[in-house]
Tab-separated table of C-alpha atoms and ligand atoms in Angstrom:
chain	number	residue	atom	x	y	z
A	1	MET	CA	79.842	93.201	89.801
A	2	PHE	CA	77.606	90.837	87.807
A	3	GLU	CA	75.019	90.624	90.602
A	4	ALA	CA	72.330	92.231	88.472
A	5	LEU	CA	73.159	90.019	85.492
A	6	GLY	CA	73.163	86.932	87.709
A	7	GLN	CA	69.759	87.851	89.064
A	8	ARG	CA	68.374	88.536	85.602
A	9	PHE	CA	69.668	85.178	84.352
A	10	SER	CA	68.169	83.467	87.344
A	11	THR	CA	64.761	85.034	86.592
A	12	VAL	CA	64.962	84.047	82.922
A	13	PHE	CA	65.864	80.468	83.917
A	14	SER	CA	63.100	80.218	86.476
A	15	GLY	CA	60.620	80.701	83.610
A	16	LEU	CA	61.684	77.345	82.150
A	17	ARG	CA	59.599	74.479	83.478
A	18	GLY	CA	59.139	70.952	82.140
A	19	LYS	CA	59.106	70.452	78.382
A	20	VAL	CA	60.277	73.423	76.376
A	21	THR	CA	58.759	74.337	73.018
A	22	GLN	CA	60.570	75.948	70.098
A	23	PRO	CA	58.882	79.366	70.508
A	24	GLN	CA	59.810	79.253	74.193
A	25	LEU	CA	63.455	78.720	73.280
A	26	VAL	CA	63.379	81.684	70.911
A	27	GLU	CA	61.839	83.821	73.620
A	28	PHE	CA	64.383	82.562	76.137
A	29	ALA	CA	67.285	83.537	73.861
A	30	GLN	CA	65.716	86.967	73.431
A	31	ASP	CA	65.351	87.379	77.216
A	32	ILE	CA	68.989	86.431	77.695
A	33	LYS	CA	69.963	89.065	75.122
A	34	LEU	CA	67.944	91.706	76.994
A	35	ALA	CA	69.592	90.684	80.274
A	36	LEU	CA	73.005	91.140	78.652
A	37	LEU	CA	72.088	94.520	77.202
A	38	ASP	CA	70.865	95.651	80.614
A	39	SER	CA	74.284	94.760	81.968
A	40	ASP	CA	75.885	97.140	79.486
A	41	VAL	CA	77.158	94.406	77.175
A	42	ALA	CA	77.845	95.752	73.662
A	43	LEU	CA	74.953	95.167	71.263
A	44	ALA	CA	77.011	93.147	68.780
A	45	VAL	CA	78.182	90.821	71.565
A	46	ALA	CA	74.694	90.372	73.042
A	47	ASP	CA	73.293	89.679	69.563
A	48	ASN	CA	75.960	87.139	68.846
A	49	PHE	CA	75.477	85.466	72.229
A	50	SER	CA	71.767	85.057	71.721
A	51	ALA	CA	72.240	83.776	68.143
A	52	LYS	CA	74.866	81.246	69.301
A	53	ILE	CA	72.739	79.763	72.083
A	54	LEU	CA	69.756	79.529	69.775
A	55	GLU	CA	71.927	77.721	67.246
A	56	LYS	CA	72.998	75.248	69.939
A	57	PHE	CA	69.394	74.758	71.095
A	58	GLN	CA	68.510	73.828	67.544
A	59	GLU	CA	71.508	71.527	67.203
A	60	LYS	CA	70.678	69.775	70.458
A	61	SER	CA	66.894	69.952	70.235
A	62	ASP	CA	66.510	66.145	70.332
A	63	GLU	CA	68.693	65.903	73.385
A	64	ILE	CA	66.828	68.733	75.099
A	65	ASN	CA	63.435	67.179	74.333
A	66	ARG	CA	64.439	63.715	75.463
A	67	SER	CA	65.990	64.949	78.677
A	68	THR	CA	64.078	64.521	81.916
A	69	ASN	CA	65.374	67.928	82.857
A	70	PRO	CA	65.468	70.110	79.723
A	71	SER	CA	66.240	73.291	81.610
A	72	GLN	CA	69.440	71.663	82.871
A	73	LYS	CA	70.599	71.145	79.280
A	74	ILE	CA	69.716	74.721	78.397
A	75	PHE	CA	71.619	75.927	81.419
A	76	GLU	CA	74.691	73.981	80.305
A	77	ILE	CA	74.512	75.551	76.837
A	78	VAL	CA	74.329	79.061	78.310
A	79	ASN	CA	77.168	78.287	80.697
A	80	ASN	CA	79.383	77.046	77.853
A	81	GLN	CA	78.607	80.047	75.678
A	82	LEU	CA	79.305	82.427	78.547
A	83	THR	CA	82.670	80.761	79.079
A	84	LEU	CA	83.454	81.140	75.373
A	85	THR	CA	82.412	84.801	75.367
A	86	LEU	CA	84.808	85.357	78.253
A	87	GLY	CA	87.618	83.841	76.218
A	88	GLY	CA	87.214	80.061	76.550
A	89	ASN	CA	90.563	78.901	77.810
A	90	THR	CA	92.692	80.502	80.463
A	91	ARG	CA	95.499	82.549	78.975
A	92	ARG	CA	98.829	82.097	80.761
A	93	VAL	CA	101.784	84.478	80.687
A	94	ARG	CA	104.176	83.775	77.844
A	95	TYR	CA	107.690	83.617	79.189
A	96	ALA	CA	110.684	84.712	77.149
A	97	LYS	CA	112.930	81.924	75.887
A	98	THR	CA	115.862	83.843	77.298
A	99	ALA	CA	115.254	85.853	80.462
A	100	PRO	CA	114.183	88.473	81.210
A	101	THR	CA	110.524	88.261	80.276
A	102	VAL	CA	109.496	91.817	79.440
A	103	ILE	CA	105.937	92.981	80.137
A	104	LEU	CA	104.748	96.375	78.959
A	105	LEU	CA	101.651	97.942	80.569
A	106	THR	CA	99.481	100.324	78.564
A	107	GLY	CA	96.094	101.916	79.069
A	108	LEU	CA	94.293	105.135	79.915
A	109	GLN	CA	95.322	107.255	82.859
A	110	GLY	CA	93.605	106.104	86.035
A	111	ALA	CA	92.984	102.599	84.684
A	112	GLY	CA	95.177	101.187	87.424
A	113	LYS	CA	98.449	100.573	85.562
A	114	THR	CA	100.830	101.671	88.294
A	115	SER	CA	98.924	99.719	90.961
A	116	LEU	CA	98.871	96.745	88.652
A	117	ALA	CA	102.628	96.934	88.044
A	118	GLY	CA	103.106	96.314	91.784
A	119	LYS	CA	100.508	93.530	91.910
A	120	LEU	CA	102.046	91.756	88.934
A	121	ALA	CA	105.577	92.077	90.304
A	122	ASN	CA	104.428	90.742	93.647
A	123	TYR	CA	102.654	87.839	91.946
A	124	PHE	CA	105.766	86.867	89.969
A	125	LYS	CA	107.911	87.226	93.069
A	126	SER	CA	105.576	84.909	95.001
A	127	GLU	CA	106.292	82.306	92.317
A	128	GLY	CA	110.012	82.548	92.981
A	129	ASN	CA	110.990	85.109	90.337
A	130	THR	CA	113.109	88.250	90.620
A	131	PRO	CA	111.133	91.025	88.956
A	132	LEU	CA	112.248	94.595	88.276
A	133	LEU	CA	109.780	97.471	87.976
A	134	VAL	CA	110.576	100.210	85.458
A	135	ALA	CA	109.042	103.666	85.926
A	136	ALA	CA	108.413	104.888	82.381
A	137	ASP	CA	105.201	106.789	83.129
A	138	LEU	CA	106.894	110.167	83.112
A	139	GLN	CA	103.685	112.077	82.447
A	140	ARG	CA	101.225	111.611	85.278
A	141	PRO	CA	102.169	113.665	88.336
A	142	ASN	CA	103.728	111.420	90.981
A	143	ALA	CA	103.477	108.206	88.941
A	144	VAL	CA	107.226	107.576	89.468
A	145	THR	CA	107.017	108.166	93.233
A	146	GLN	CA	103.871	106.009	93.421
A	147	LEU	CA	105.712	103.119	91.791
A	148	GLN	CA	108.708	103.600	94.104
A	149	VAL	CA	106.440	103.495	97.163
A	150	VAL	CA	104.715	100.324	95.907
A	151	GLY	CA	108.089	98.729	95.111
A	152	GLN	CA	109.389	99.530	98.571
A	153	SER	CA	106.327	98.047	100.264
A	154	ILE	CA	106.749	94.718	98.457
A	155	LYS	CA	110.557	94.791	98.494
A	156	ILE	CA	110.919	94.819	94.723
A	157	PRO	CA	113.482	97.156	93.107
A	158	VAL	CA	112.228	100.009	90.952
A	159	PHE	CA	114.347	101.372	88.111
A	160	ALA	CA	113.535	105.104	88.073
A	161	PRO	CA	116.320	107.303	86.685
A	162	GLU	CA	113.957	110.170	85.827
A	163	PRO	CA	111.734	112.115	88.240
A	164	GLY	CA	108.749	112.126	85.864
A	165	ASN	CA	106.130	114.876	86.149
A	166	GLY	CA	106.787	115.712	82.496
A	167	VAL	CA	110.602	115.289	82.638
A	168	GLY	CA	112.547	112.530	80.835
A	169	ASP	CA	112.259	110.271	77.807
A	170	PRO	CA	110.214	107.096	78.432
A	171	VAL	CA	111.874	105.264	75.536
A	172	GLU	CA	115.322	105.819	77.039
A	173	VAL	CA	114.119	104.811	80.516
A	174	ALA	CA	112.584	101.596	79.174
A	175	ARG	CA	115.765	100.732	77.233
A	176	ALA	CA	118.042	101.466	80.180
A	177	GLY	CA	115.693	99.497	82.479
A	178	LEU	CA	116.003	96.455	80.274
A	179	ARG	CA	119.820	96.738	80.207
A	180	PHE	CA	119.854	97.087	83.997
A	181	ALA	CA	117.630	94.021	84.439
A	182	THR	CA	119.842	91.936	82.168
A	183	GLU	CA	122.988	92.985	84.030
A	184	LYS	CA	121.460	92.345	87.448
A	185	LEU	CA	119.865	89.052	86.381
A	186	HIS	CA	116.245	90.011	86.977
A	187	ASN	CA	114.122	87.468	85.158
A	188	PHE	CA	111.038	89.712	84.821
A	189	VAL	CA	110.794	93.347	83.774
A	190	ILE	CA	107.499	95.186	84.186
A	191	ILE	CA	107.352	98.565	82.450
A	192	ASP	CA	104.755	101.117	83.545
A	193	THR	CA	103.938	103.632	80.785
A	194	ALA	CA	101.960	106.877	80.609
A	195	GLY	CA	98.277	107.060	79.766
A	196	ARG	CA	96.004	109.973	79.007
A	197	THR	CA	92.469	110.587	80.100
A	198	GLY	CA	91.251	109.804	76.607
A	199	ILE	CA	92.612	108.031	73.561
A	200	ASP	CA	95.027	110.292	71.707
A	201	GLU	CA	97.527	109.847	68.929
A	202	GLU	CA	100.515	111.192	70.824
A	203	MET	CA	100.092	108.742	73.692
A	204	MET	CA	99.596	105.829	71.315
A	205	GLN	CA	102.756	106.865	69.466
A	206	GLN	CA	104.747	107.068	72.700
A	207	VAL	CA	103.686	103.569	73.781
A	208	THR	CA	104.441	102.287	70.302
A	209	ASN	CA	107.949	103.814	70.510
A	210	VAL	CA	108.576	102.156	73.883
A	211	ARG	CA	107.294	98.867	72.528
A	212	ASN	CA	109.570	99.061	69.488
A	213	ALA	CA	112.549	99.917	71.707
A	214	VAL	CA	112.231	96.985	74.132
A	215	ASN	CA	110.391	94.387	72.055
A	216	PRO	CA	108.296	93.063	74.975
A	217	ASP	CA	107.170	89.449	75.312
A	218	GLU	CA	103.778	90.661	76.450
A	219	VAL	CA	101.908	93.934	76.071
A	220	PHE	CA	99.056	94.088	78.571
A	221	PHE	CA	96.266	96.541	78.091
A	222	VAL	CA	94.959	97.658	81.474
A	223	VAL	CA	91.334	98.727	81.478
A	224	ASP	CA	88.957	99.965	84.128
A	225	ALA	CA	85.831	97.779	84.133
A	226	MET	CA	83.895	100.541	85.874
A	227	ILE	CA	83.598	102.468	82.632
A	228	GLY	CA	81.277	99.778	81.294
A	229	GLN	CA	81.165	98.832	77.654
A	230	ASP	CA	83.144	101.992	76.826
A	231	ALA	CA	86.064	100.049	78.270
A	232	ALA	CA	85.627	97.530	75.496
A	233	PHE	CA	85.621	100.231	72.832
A	234	THR	CA	88.715	101.888	74.324
A	235	ALA	CA	90.381	98.489	74.211
A	236	LYS	CA	89.407	98.119	70.571
A	237	ALA	CA	90.976	101.498	69.734
A	238	PHE	CA	94.187	100.468	71.521
A	239	ALA	CA	94.228	97.133	69.770
A	240	GLN	CA	94.175	98.942	66.453
A	241	GLY	CA	96.468	101.831	67.470
A	242	VAL	CA	99.165	100.200	69.580
A	243	GLY	CA	98.389	96.509	69.547
A	244	PHE	CA	98.489	94.364	72.664
A	245	ASP	CA	98.527	90.699	73.623
A	246	ALA	CA	96.140	90.440	76.550
A	247	ILE	CA	93.817	92.472	78.732
A	248	VAL	CA	93.869	93.139	82.463
A	249	LEU	CA	90.480	94.209	83.809
A	250	THR	CA	90.731	96.377	86.911
A	251	LYS	CA	88.163	97.533	89.470
A	252	LEU	CA	86.065	94.399	89.156
A	253	ASP	CA	85.189	95.020	92.799
A	254	GLY	CA	83.067	98.005	91.806
A	255	ASP	CA	79.362	97.905	91.128
A	256	ALA	CA	79.656	98.210	87.360
A	257	ARG	CA	77.309	95.826	85.628
A	258	GLY	CA	79.932	93.670	83.980
A	259	GLY	CA	79.439	94.766	80.387
A	260	ALA	CA	83.147	95.400	79.890
A	261	ALA	CA	84.227	91.916	80.919
A	262	LEU	CA	81.621	90.366	78.680
A	263	SER	CA	82.293	92.534	75.639
A	264	VAL	CA	86.013	93.086	75.614
A	265	VAL	CA	87.224	89.689	74.416
A	266	GLU	CA	84.896	89.496	71.472
A	267	LEU	CA	85.416	93.115	70.425
A	268	THR	CA	89.215	92.961	70.515
A	269	GLY	CA	89.878	89.303	69.813
A	270	LYS	CA	92.288	89.352	72.787
A	271	PRO	CA	91.978	87.348	75.997
A	272	ILE	CA	91.612	88.664	79.544
A	273	ILE	CA	94.658	87.439	81.456
A	274	PHE	CA	94.339	88.941	84.939
A	275	THR	CA	91.764	90.819	86.969
A	276	SER	CA	92.182	93.289	89.773
A	277	THR	CA	89.539	93.459	92.469
A	278	GLY	CA	90.686	96.138	94.870
A	279	GLU	CA	93.423	98.528	95.868
A	280	LYS	CA	95.465	96.137	98.002
A	281	ILE	CA	98.463	94.296	96.590
A	282	ASN	CA	96.776	90.880	96.804
A	283	ASP	CA	93.504	92.001	95.219
A	284	PHE	CA	94.557	90.425	91.979
A	285	GLU	CA	94.141	87.061	90.281
A	286	PRO	CA	94.589	85.202	87.015
A	287	PHE	CA	91.427	85.147	84.931
A	288	TYR	CA	89.567	81.864	84.422
A	289	PRO	CA	86.658	82.225	81.961
A	290	GLU	CA	84.959	79.086	83.271
A	291	ARG	CA	85.058	80.215	86.869
A	292	MET	CA	83.768	83.658	85.986
A	293	SER	CA	80.904	82.146	84.055
A	294	SER	CA	80.079	79.977	87.070
A	295	ARG	CA	80.052	83.036	89.261
A	296	ILE	CA	77.718	84.930	86.951
A	297	LEU	CA	75.313	82.001	86.819
A	298	GLY	CA	75.204	81.723	90.588
A	299	LEU	CA	77.223	78.507	90.828
A	300	GLY	CA	79.947	80.253	92.797
A	301	ASP	CA	83.661	79.923	92.313
A	302	VAL	CA	84.635	77.232	94.733
A	303	ALA	CA	87.913	76.539	92.936
A	304	SER	CA	89.155	80.098	93.580
A	305	LEU	CA	87.921	79.950	97.155
A	306	ALA	CA	89.839	76.736	97.783
A	307	GLU	CA	92.964	78.195	96.173
A	308	GLN	CA	92.798	81.296	98.316
A	309	ALA	CA	92.328	79.178	101.434
A	310	LYS	CA	95.315	77.085	100.470
A	311	ARG	CA	97.489	80.126	99.852
A	312	ALA	CA	96.456	81.774	103.121
A	313	MET	CA	96.831	78.737	105.343
A	314	PRO	CA	100.457	77.903	106.141
A	315	GLU	CA	101.173	74.431	104.843
A	316	ASP	CA	102.166	72.990	108.201
A	317	SER	CA	98.959	74.085	109.915
A	318	SER	CA	96.727	72.713	107.164
A	319	LYS	CA	98.709	69.441	107.324
A	320	LYS	CA	98.266	69.354	111.086
A	321	LEU	CA	94.523	69.760	110.697
A	322	GLU	CA	94.406	67.044	108.088
A	323	GLU	CA	96.317	64.654	110.334
A	324	LYS	CA	93.922	65.369	113.184
A	325	PHE	CA	91.059	64.410	110.959
A	326	VAL	CA	92.652	61.187	109.957
A	327	LYS	CA	93.591	60.273	113.524
A	328	GLY	CA	90.146	61.222	114.771
A	329	GLU	CA	91.414	63.882	117.162
A	330	ASP	CA	89.150	66.709	118.239
A	331	PHE	CA	89.131	70.067	116.545
A	332	THR	CA	90.217	72.604	119.181
A	333	PHE	CA	90.073	76.335	119.736
A	334	GLU	CA	93.768	76.391	118.842
A	335	ASP	CA	92.958	75.028	115.397
A	336	PHE	CA	90.242	77.577	115.130
A	337	LEU	CA	92.617	80.374	115.984
A	338	SER	CA	95.020	79.352	113.230
A	339	GLN	CA	92.072	79.293	110.836
A	340	LEU	CA	91.085	82.779	111.881
A	341	GLU	CA	94.634	83.815	111.097
A	342	ALA	CA	94.358	82.209	107.657
A	343	MET	CA	91.063	83.942	107.025
A	344	LYS	CA	92.646	87.260	107.886
A	345	ASN	CA	95.290	86.535	105.235
A	346	MET	CA	92.605	85.682	102.731
A	347	GLY	CA	91.251	89.221	102.897
A	348	SER	CA	87.738	90.523	103.051
A	349	ILE	CA	85.188	87.913	104.103
A	350	SER	CA	82.525	89.658	102.057
A	351	LYS	CA	84.680	89.172	98.974
A	352	LEU	CA	85.174	85.513	99.822
A	353	MET	CA	81.458	85.042	100.353
A	354	SER	CA	80.823	86.383	96.887
A	355	LEU	CA	82.574	83.246	95.589
A	356	LEU	CA	80.004	80.959	97.185
A	357	PRO	CA	77.327	79.291	95.080
A	358	GLY	CA	74.217	81.470	94.963
A	359	ALA	CA	76.124	84.585	95.961
A	360	THR	CA	74.521	86.622	93.197
A	361	GLY	CA	71.230	86.400	95.060
A	362	MET	CA	72.585	87.479	98.419
A	363	LYS	CA	74.202	90.828	97.761
A	364	LYS	CA	72.675	92.397	100.878
A	365	GLN	CA	73.782	89.653	103.258
A	366	ILE	CA	77.296	89.781	101.822
A	367	GLU	CA	77.504	93.536	102.149
A	368	ASN	CA	76.184	93.401	105.701
A	369	PHE	CA	78.486	90.635	106.862
A	370	ASP	CA	79.924	91.730	110.166
A	371	GLU	CA	83.691	91.246	109.892
A	372	SER	CA	84.193	92.554	113.406
A	373	GLU	CA	82.596	89.312	114.647
A	374	LEU	CA	85.840	87.564	113.745
A	375	VAL	CA	87.869	90.084	115.711
A	376	ARG	CA	85.635	89.519	118.737
A	377	SER	CA	85.920	85.730	118.437
A	378	ARG	CA	89.652	86.077	118.296
A	379	ALA	CA	89.746	88.244	121.441
A	380	ILE	CA	87.680	85.657	123.299
A	381	ILE	CA	89.890	82.725	122.285
A	382	GLU	CA	93.017	84.653	123.138
A	383	SER	CA	91.680	85.126	126.665
A	384	MET	CA	91.509	81.336	127.164
A	385	THR	CA	94.357	79.375	128.689
A	386	PRO	CA	96.154	76.861	126.427
A	387	LEU	CA	94.443	74.079	128.394
A	388	GLU	CA	91.001	75.562	127.790
A	389	ARG	CA	91.716	75.966	124.090
A	390	ARG	CA	92.653	72.316	123.823
A	391	ASN	CA	89.858	71.060	126.130
A	392	PRO	CA	86.851	73.305	125.657
A	393	LYS	CA	84.806	70.864	127.719
A	394	ILE	CA	86.317	72.260	130.909
A	395	LEU	CA	84.832	75.683	130.234
A	396	ASN	CA	82.550	75.925	133.264
A	397	GLY	CA	80.736	79.022	134.514
A	398	SER	CA	83.620	80.576	136.423
A	399	ARG	CA	86.074	80.041	133.584
A	400	ARG	CA	83.633	81.623	131.149
A	401	ALA	CA	83.201	84.615	133.494
A	402	ARG	CA	86.981	85.056	133.650
A	403	ILE	CA	87.262	84.874	129.832
A	404	ALA	CA	84.453	87.427	129.489
A	405	GLN	CA	86.285	89.785	131.767
A	406	GLY	CA	89.625	89.233	130.043
A	407	SER	CA	88.295	89.793	126.554
A	408	GLY	CA	85.897	92.580	127.466
A	409	ARG	CA	82.943	90.671	125.997
A	410	ALA	CA	79.595	89.653	127.539
A	411	ILE	CA	79.216	86.130	128.943
A	412	SER	CA	76.406	85.526	126.442
A	413	GLU	CA	78.959	86.046	123.633
A	414	ILE	CA	81.328	83.506	125.200
A	415	ASN	CA	78.451	81.041	125.464
A	416	SER	CA	77.417	81.556	121.884
A	417	LEU	CA	80.991	81.108	120.626
A	418	VAL	CA	81.423	77.894	122.630
A	419	GLU	CA	78.060	76.673	121.336
A	420	ARG	CA	79.012	77.339	117.694
A	421	PHE	CA	82.362	75.752	118.328
A	422	SER	CA	80.725	72.551	119.618
A	423	GLN	CA	78.580	72.424	116.506
A	424	ALA	CA	81.650	72.812	114.316
A	425	GLN	CA	83.362	70.043	116.259
A	426	LYS	CA	80.384	67.782	115.692
A	427	MET	CA	80.365	68.610	112.013
A	428	MET	CA	84.073	67.831	111.732
A	429	LYS	CA	83.389	64.414	113.256
A	430	GLN	CA	80.647	63.773	110.731
A	431	MET	CA	82.910	64.799	107.904
A	432	ARG	CA	85.627	62.423	108.986
A	433	GLY	CA	86.027	59.656	106.499
A	434	LYS	CA	85.004	61.953	103.676
A	435	ASN	CA	87.575	64.283	102.180
A	436	PRO	CA	89.680	65.593	105.043
A	437	ALA	CA	91.118	68.439	103.020
A	438	ALA	CA	87.710	69.683	101.981
A	439	GLY	CA	88.199	73.112	103.411
A	440	LEU	CA	87.473	75.290	106.369
A	441	PRO	CA	84.768	74.261	108.785
A	442	SER	CA	81.853	76.628	108.759
A	443	PHE	CA	82.373	77.602	112.339
A	444	ALA	CA	83.272	81.196	111.605
A	445	GLY	CA	80.338	81.618	109.350
A	446	ILE	CA	81.803	81.034	105.900
A	447	GLY	CA	82.785	78.304	103.554
A	448	GLY	CA	83.777	74.837	104.542
A	449	GLY	CA	82.413	71.431	103.780
A	450	GLN	CA	82.100	70.066	100.318
A	451	VAL	CA	80.350	72.005	97.644
A	452	PRO	CA	79.919	70.012	94.436
A	453	GLN	CA	82.259	71.509	91.892
A	454	ASN	CA	81.275	69.936	88.648
A	455	LYS	CA	77.612	69.384	89.111
A	456	ILE	CA	75.601	72.076	87.457
A	457	GLU	CA	72.443	72.934	89.323
A	458	ILE	CA	70.068	75.570	88.157
A	459	PRO	CA	69.617	78.132	90.908
A	460	LYS	CA	66.010	77.629	91.952
A	461	LYS	CA	63.934	80.694	92.464
A	462	LYS	CA	62.344	79.445	95.634
A	463	SER	CA	64.325	77.395	98.087
A	464	ARG	CA	63.870	76.688	101.722
A	465	SER	CA	65.715	79.779	102.806
A	466	GLY	CA	65.443	81.855	99.672
A	467	ASN	CA	68.715	80.976	98.002
A	468	PRO	CA	71.199	78.126	97.856
A	469	ALA	CA	74.180	79.945	99.304
A	470	LYS	CA	72.295	81.118	102.322
A	471	ARG	CA	71.007	77.600	102.814
A	472	ALA	CA	74.536	76.230	102.507
A	473	LEU	CA	75.643	78.669	105.167
A	474	GLU	CA	72.744	77.784	107.439
A	475	GLU	CA	73.368	74.100	107.054
A	476	GLY	CA	77.038	74.649	107.653
A	477	LYS	CA	78.085	73.081	104.389
B	501	GDP	P1	97.264	104.598	86.441
B	501	GDP	O1	97.031	106.059	86.149
B	501	GDP	O2	96.757	103.744	85.314
B	501	GDP	O3	98.674	104.274	86.792
B	501	GDP	O4	96.312	104.239	87.682
B	501	GDP	P2	96.658	103.962	89.223
B	501	GDP	O5	97.392	102.674	89.369
B	501	GDP	O6	97.250	105.154	89.843
B	501	GDP	O7	95.172	103.699	89.773
B	501	GDP	C1	94.170	104.745	89.779
B	501	GDP	C2	93.310	104.573	91.036
B	501	GDP	O8	92.555	103.392	90.965
B	501	GDP	C3	94.127	104.483	92.316
B	501	GDP	O9	93.449	105.193	93.316
B	501	GDP	C4	94.133	102.986	92.633
B	501	GDP	O10	94.270	102.733	94.006
B	501	GDP	C5	92.771	102.575	92.127
B	501	GDP	N1	92.687	101.169	91.720
B	501	GDP	C6	93.533	100.466	90.922
B	501	GDP	N2	93.084	99.193	90.744
B	501	GDP	C7	91.922	99.090	91.452
B	501	GDP	C8	90.977	98.031	91.651
B	501	GDP	O11	91.079	96.906	91.145
B	501	GDP	N3	89.901	98.315	92.430
B	501	GDP	C9	89.721	99.543	92.991
B	501	GDP	N4	88.655	99.726	93.748
B	501	GDP	N5	90.593	100.547	92.826
B	501	GDP	C10	91.681	100.346	92.060
């Protein structure tokens, strides 16, 4: 998502060179509006965006003219406006003063409510809470069973007194669920409700009745970003019909153009609170407008990448690695193996790569990234003896031949892995003395090193290797 918009922005920016005249600024704002419209952003939002940046250009015209790098200033203005359009500040969950905190999920059928109920519950559980899931979608065939299966897989109880499939009263289920949670001291209650395939009065009324019965602390509207700017209009209808507090955008992993994300906040006046980026339980994250704006503009989302690395890497192994740095000990294949493990926990490498600066310009490379390479590397390392893993220098010809046989890989693959490993080791030595916790070394092909987080750099159209992210990867940053 957003690749096309990112590329369009990058093209519009590359047209700015040296001093910028007033007519050029007007044309630039118009080009940005067209780029937004092409990404399925609602007309009113695109219009407003373009008017706002033009207003800022005017306000800051002296500053822009005096600057040695006017396009940098313009870039900052667009970045700020994009962040504002996405909601400005991060919206956090509002907890109830007295537990439990009750969260009601609404939205059209197929938006991803039931999946989201599991993701949310799992997220709260990971923060030390004791959530309860309540199956009040009694309409959609199998919605109750689906929630029970999800609950079982994440070891979170599901309150489901009715079989669903058209049987039972959702208001009663929601009420009883809340009583049950209070009795059993669950501090979060997540209520899944029924949706329809389109907006209809009866569904809105049912959700309203459930809401009135349980008086939730938060009503989240779950909306499928794949349906483009229609998603924003559906959200608007719900905001007027049922009312909600915040939006969860699902299916952001799809190839929709991003119009929904960019239109929904302005059209409803409600913030996006979480996003879902896949079908797995961990494909879910809080929404940070600033980070999303960075991603769209090709600056990457290094903060999210670092957070995911931190979550995936057990604390003791990241501490161990840090200590090694400080003491000046060598990075070994054992360390590498534990990093491979962490990367596996972090999920799809292609998804992680999309967080790197410049990722919008490297869609093809990201899609073609060969994840099986990691599996092969792992097999090779696992065929080494503990001594070899700690002292890769002893890997002579006969040892390499034995490892090749053990792992079922060609000797040339063993050689290339050892070669890349030595480079990573060298890089780790060079990095010593800088920030030891800077991240994963680039040995496995992603991430690592320090990527400036606050410095805004305009993605240049032509760079040594075509785009900044690819260059960062090549240089092992
Ligand atoms: P509900 O009718 O609103 O409860 O929707 P479901 O939770 O059953 O989701 C509908 C379909 O969308 C299911 O096949 C989910 O696996 C899928 N789904 C949900 N969230 C995402 C997401 O973020 N990305 C993708 N690709 N699929 C999703």
